One Martini backbone bead per residue (centre of mass of N, CA, C, O) as a GRO file, in nm:
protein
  263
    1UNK     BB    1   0.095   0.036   0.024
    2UNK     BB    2   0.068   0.383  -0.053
    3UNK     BB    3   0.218   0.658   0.065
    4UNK     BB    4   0.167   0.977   0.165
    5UNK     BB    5   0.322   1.267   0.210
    6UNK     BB    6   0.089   1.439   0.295
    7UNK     BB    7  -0.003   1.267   0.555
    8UNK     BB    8   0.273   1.236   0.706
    9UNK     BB    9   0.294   1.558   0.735
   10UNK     BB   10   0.077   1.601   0.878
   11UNK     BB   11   0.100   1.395   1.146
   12UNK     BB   12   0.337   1.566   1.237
   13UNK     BB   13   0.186   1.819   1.260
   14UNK     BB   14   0.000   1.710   1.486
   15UNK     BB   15   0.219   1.607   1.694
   16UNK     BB   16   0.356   1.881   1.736
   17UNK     BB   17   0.105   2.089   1.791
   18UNK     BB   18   0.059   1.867   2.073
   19UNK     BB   19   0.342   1.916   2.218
   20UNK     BB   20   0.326   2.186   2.210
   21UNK     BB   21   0.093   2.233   2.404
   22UNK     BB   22   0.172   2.056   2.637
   23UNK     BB   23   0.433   2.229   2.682
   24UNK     BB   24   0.264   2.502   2.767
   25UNK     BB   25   0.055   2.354   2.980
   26UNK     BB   26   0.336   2.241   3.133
   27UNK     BB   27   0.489   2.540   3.173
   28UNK     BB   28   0.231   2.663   3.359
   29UNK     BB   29   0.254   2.441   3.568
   30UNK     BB   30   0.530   2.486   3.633
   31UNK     BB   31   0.507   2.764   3.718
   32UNK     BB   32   0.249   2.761   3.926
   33UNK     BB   33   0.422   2.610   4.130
   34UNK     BB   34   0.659   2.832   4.162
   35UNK     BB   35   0.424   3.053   4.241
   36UNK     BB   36   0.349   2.873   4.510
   37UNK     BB   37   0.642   2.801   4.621
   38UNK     BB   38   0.684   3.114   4.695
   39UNK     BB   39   0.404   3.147   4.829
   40UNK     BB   40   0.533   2.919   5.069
   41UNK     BB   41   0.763   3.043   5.150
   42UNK     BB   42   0.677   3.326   5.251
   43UNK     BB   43   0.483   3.234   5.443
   44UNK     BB   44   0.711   3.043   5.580
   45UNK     BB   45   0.875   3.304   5.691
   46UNK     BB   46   0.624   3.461   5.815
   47UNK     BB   47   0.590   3.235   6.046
   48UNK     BB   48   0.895   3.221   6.158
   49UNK     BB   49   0.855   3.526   6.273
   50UNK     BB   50   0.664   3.476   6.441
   51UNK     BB   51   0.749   3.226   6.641
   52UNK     BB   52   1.000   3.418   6.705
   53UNK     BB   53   0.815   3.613   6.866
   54UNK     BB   54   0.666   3.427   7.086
   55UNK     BB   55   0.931   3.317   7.186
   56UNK     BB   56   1.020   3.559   7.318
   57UNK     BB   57   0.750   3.636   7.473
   58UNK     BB   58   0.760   3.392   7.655
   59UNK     BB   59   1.042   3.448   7.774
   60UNK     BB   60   0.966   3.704   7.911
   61UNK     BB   61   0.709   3.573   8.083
   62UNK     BB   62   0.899   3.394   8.228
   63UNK     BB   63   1.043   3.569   8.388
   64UNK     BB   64   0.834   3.752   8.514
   65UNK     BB   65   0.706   3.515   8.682
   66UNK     BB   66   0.989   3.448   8.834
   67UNK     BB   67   1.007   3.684   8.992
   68UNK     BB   68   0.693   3.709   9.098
   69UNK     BB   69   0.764   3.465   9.282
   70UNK     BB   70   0.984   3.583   9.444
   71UNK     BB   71   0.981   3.752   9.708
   72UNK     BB   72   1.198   3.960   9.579
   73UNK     BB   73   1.062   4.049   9.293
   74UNK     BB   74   1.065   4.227   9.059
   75UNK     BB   75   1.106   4.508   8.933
   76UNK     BB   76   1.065   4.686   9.165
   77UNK     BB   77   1.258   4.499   9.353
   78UNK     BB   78   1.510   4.577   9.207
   79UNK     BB   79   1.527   4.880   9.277
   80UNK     BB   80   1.472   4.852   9.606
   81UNK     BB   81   1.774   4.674   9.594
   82UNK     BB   82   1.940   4.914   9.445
   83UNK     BB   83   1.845   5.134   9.690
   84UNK     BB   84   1.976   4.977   9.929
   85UNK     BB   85   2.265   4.979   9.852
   86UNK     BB   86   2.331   5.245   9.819
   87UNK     BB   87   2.247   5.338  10.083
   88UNK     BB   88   2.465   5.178  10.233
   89UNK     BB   89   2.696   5.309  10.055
   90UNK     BB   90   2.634   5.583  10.224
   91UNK     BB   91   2.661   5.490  10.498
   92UNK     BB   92   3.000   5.395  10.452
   93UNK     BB   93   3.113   5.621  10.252
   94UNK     BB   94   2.925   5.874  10.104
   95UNK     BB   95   2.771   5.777   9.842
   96UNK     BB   96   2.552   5.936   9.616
   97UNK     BB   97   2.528   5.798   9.305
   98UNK     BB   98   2.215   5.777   9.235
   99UNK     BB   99   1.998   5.802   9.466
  100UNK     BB  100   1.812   6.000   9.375
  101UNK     BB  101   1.700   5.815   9.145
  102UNK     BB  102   1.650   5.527   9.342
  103UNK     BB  103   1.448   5.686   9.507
  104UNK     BB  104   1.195   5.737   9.319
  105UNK     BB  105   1.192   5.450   9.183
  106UNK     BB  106   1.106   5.355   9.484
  107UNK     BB  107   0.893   5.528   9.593
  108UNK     BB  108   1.034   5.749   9.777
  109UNK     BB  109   0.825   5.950   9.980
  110UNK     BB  110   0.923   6.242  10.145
  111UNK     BB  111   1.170   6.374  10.066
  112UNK     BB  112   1.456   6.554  10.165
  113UNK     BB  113   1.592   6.817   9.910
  114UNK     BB  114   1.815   6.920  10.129
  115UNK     BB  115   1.848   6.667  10.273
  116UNK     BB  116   1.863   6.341  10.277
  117UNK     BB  117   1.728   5.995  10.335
  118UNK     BB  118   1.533   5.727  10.243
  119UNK     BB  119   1.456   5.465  10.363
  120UNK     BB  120   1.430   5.147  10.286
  121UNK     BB  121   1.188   4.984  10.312
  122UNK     BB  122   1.298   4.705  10.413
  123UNK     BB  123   1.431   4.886  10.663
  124UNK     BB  124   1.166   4.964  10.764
  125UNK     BB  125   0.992   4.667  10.823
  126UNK     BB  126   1.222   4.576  11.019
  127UNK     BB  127   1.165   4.792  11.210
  128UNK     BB  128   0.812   4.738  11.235
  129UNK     BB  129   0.866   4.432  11.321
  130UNK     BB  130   1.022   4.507  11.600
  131UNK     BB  131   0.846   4.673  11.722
  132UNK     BB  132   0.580   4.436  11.703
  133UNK     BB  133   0.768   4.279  11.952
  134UNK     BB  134   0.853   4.511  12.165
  135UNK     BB  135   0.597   4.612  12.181
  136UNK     BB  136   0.254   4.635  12.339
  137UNK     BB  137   0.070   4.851  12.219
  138UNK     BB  138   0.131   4.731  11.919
  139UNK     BB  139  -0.034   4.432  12.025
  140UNK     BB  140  -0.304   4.539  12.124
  141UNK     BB  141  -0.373   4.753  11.944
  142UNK     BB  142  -0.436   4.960  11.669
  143UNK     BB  143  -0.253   4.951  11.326
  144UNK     BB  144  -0.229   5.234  11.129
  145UNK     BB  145  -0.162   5.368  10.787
  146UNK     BB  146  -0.056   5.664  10.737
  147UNK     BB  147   0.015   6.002  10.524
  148UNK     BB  148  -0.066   6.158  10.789
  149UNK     BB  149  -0.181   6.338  11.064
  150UNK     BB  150  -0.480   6.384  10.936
  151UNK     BB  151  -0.672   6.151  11.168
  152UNK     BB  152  -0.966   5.989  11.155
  153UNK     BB  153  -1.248   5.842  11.351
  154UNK     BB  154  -1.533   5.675  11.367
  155UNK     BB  155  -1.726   5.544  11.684
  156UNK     BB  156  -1.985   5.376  11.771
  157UNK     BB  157  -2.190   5.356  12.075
  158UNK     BB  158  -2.475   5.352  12.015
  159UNK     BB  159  -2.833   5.342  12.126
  160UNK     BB  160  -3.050   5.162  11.992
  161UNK     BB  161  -3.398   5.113  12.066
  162UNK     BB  162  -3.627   4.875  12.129
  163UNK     BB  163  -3.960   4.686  12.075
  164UNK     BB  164  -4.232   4.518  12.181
  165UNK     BB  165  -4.512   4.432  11.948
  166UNK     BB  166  -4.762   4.368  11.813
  167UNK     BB  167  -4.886   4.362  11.442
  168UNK     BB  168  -5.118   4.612  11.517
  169UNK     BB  169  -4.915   4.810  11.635
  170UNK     BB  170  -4.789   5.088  11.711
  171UNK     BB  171  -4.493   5.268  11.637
  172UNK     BB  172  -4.223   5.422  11.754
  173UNK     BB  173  -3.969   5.579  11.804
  174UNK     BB  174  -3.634   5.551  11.856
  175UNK     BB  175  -3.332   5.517  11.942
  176UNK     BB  176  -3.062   5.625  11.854
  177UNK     BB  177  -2.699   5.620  11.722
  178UNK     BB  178  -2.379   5.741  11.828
  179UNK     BB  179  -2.138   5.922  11.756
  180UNK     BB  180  -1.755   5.954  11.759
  181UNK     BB  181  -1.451   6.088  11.801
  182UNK     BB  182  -1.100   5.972  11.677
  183UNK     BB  183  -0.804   6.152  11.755
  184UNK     BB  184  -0.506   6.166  11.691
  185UNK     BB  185  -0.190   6.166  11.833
  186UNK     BB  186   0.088   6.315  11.657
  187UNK     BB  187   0.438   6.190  11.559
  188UNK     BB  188   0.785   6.204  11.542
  189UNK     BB  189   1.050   5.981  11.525
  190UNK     BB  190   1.404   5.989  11.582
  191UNK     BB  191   1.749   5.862  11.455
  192UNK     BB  192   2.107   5.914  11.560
  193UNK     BB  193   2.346   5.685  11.491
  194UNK     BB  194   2.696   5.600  11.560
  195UNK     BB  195   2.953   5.549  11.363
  196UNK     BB  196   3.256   5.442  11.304
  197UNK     BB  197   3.452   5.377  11.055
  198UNK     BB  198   3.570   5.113  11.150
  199UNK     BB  199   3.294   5.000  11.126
  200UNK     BB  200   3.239   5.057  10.811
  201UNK     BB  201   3.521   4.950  10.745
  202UNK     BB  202   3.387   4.683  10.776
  203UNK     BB  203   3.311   4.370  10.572
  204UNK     BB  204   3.158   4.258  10.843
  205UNK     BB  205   2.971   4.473  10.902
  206UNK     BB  206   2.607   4.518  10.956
  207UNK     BB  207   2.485   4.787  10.917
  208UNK     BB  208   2.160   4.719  10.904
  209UNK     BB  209   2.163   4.550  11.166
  210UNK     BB  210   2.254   4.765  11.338
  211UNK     BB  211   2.028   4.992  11.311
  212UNK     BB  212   1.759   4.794  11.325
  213UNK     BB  213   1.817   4.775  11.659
  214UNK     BB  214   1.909   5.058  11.735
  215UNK     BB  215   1.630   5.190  11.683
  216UNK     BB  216   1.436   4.993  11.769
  217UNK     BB  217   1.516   5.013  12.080
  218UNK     BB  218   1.446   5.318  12.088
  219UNK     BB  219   1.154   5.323  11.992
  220UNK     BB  220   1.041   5.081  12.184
  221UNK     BB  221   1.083   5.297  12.454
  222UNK     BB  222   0.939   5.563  12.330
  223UNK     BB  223   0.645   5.423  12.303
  224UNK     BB  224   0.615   5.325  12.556
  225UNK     BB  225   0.581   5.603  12.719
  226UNK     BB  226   0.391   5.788  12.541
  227UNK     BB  227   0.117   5.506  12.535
  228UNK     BB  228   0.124   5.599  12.848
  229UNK     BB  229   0.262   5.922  12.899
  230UNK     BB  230   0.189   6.080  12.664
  231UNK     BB  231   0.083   6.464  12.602
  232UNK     BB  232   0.037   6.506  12.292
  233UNK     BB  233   0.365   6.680  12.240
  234UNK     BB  234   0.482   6.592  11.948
  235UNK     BB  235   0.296   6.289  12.082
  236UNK     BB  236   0.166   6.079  12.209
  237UNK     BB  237  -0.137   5.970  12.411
  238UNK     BB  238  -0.151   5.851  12.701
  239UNK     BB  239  -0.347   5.709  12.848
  240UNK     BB  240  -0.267   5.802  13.183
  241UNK     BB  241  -0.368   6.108  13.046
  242UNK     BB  242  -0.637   6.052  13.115
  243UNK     BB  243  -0.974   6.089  13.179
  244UNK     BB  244  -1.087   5.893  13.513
  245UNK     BB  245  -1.339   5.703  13.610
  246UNK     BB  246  -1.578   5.503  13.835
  247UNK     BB  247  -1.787   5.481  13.576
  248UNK     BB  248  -1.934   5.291  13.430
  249UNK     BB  249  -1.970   5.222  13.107
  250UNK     BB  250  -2.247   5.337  13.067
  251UNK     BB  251  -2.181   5.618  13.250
  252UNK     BB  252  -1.943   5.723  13.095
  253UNK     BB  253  -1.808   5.898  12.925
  254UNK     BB  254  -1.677   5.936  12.606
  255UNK     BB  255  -1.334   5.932  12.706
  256UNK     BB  256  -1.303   5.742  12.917
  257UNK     BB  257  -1.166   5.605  13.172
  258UNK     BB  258  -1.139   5.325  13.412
  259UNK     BB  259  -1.095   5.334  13.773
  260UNK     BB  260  -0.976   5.161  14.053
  261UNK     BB  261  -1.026   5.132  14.383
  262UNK     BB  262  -0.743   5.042  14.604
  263UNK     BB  263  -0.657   4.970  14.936
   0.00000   0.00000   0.00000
């Protein structure tokens, strides 16, 4: 059978044409394949900054979370002991270096800023927890942070009084209950303890924990006396100063302390 050279020559063009296309179409899909694969790199480098910004994040919440786990932890408490160096340094040396500045930042308010330097919380705490040890009038009185002298308290005195009536009896007003104003005297007590050079310059020698004692000791001796027998003038009224009679709880002025006659 004779074949036609222009059927041959057809059959190549169908099947070059066929060829072309498929190239054309492959061409395409593996083009798109690339730029698919460009924006899944591109997202994949932009998921792994994403998570390396919460690596990030997650360690500093670990931090700050360990800080305030610790007793003495957390950014505040950091200001505070190094407010607390600062001021030690400045008992032992007289550097006074970044003090008032470590005093700001540690929320020491009400410093003289014409000289002195505010005690560290710290340092502060630790006199007011051996006076609650060694003070008795602090152990028994009620104890209260005021931020100022002028401190007021109402006090209820009592004096309502009701009664007893049937269903339908018409009611009385009855007696109400009175207030009280309880106006504490203040005062400020302070403490000037001298140490030698050579007990500052002394490695060994706990300057705060010198202080702590002996501030302690002189301030529980005098607030002992005070809250005793002391006249309210530019210090605390002890009870012993107040005006007392033999007078039952219930008939005596509210103010008035009682006193029993022995012997």
């Amino acid at each position: 059978m004779a074949v036609d050279i222009k059927d041959v020559e057809q059959v190549a063009q169908e099947l070059q044409q066929k060829f072309d296309d498929f190239k054309a179409k492959n061409d395409k899909r593996v083009e798109a394949i690339e730029q698919e694969k460009g924006k899944l790199a591109g997202q994949v480098e932009t998921l792994n900054g994403k998570l390396s910004e919460l690596e990030n994040l997650k360690s500093d919440l670990e931090k700050e979370l360990l800080e305030l786990k610790r007793p003495a932890g957390g950014a505040q408490n950091k200001v505070a002991a190094e407010h607390k160096d600062a001021f030690v340094g400045f008992l032992r040396k007289g550097r006074e270096d970044g003090l008032r500045d470590l005093e700001r930042k540690a929320l020491q308010v009400g410093t003289d800023e014409d000289g002195g330097y505010a005690v560290p919380e710290e340092l502060d705490r630790s006199i007011l927890s051996l006076l609650k040890d060694e003070v008795v009038m602090r152990q028994e009185a009620t104890v209260i942070t005021v931020g100022g002298s002028d401190y007021k308290k109402l006090v209820n005195l009592g004096g309502t009084a009701s009664g007893w009536v049937g269903e339908t009896d018409t009611r009385s007003q009855t007696a109400t209950s009175r207030l009280g104003l309880i106006e504490p005297f203040m005062g400020e007590i302070y403490g000037n303890p001298q140490a030698t050079q050579k007990m500052l310059d002394d490695a060994f020698f706990n300057v705060e924990a010198w202080i702590n004692s002996e501030l302690a000791t002189e301030f529980a001796e005098q607030e002992e006396i005070a809250f005793t027998t002391g006249d309210g003038t530019k210090k605390p009224k002890g009870f012993l100063a107040y005006e007392s009679t033999e007078e039952s709880d219930k008939a005596r002025a509210f103010g008035k302390l009682q006193h029993i006659v022995s012997g």
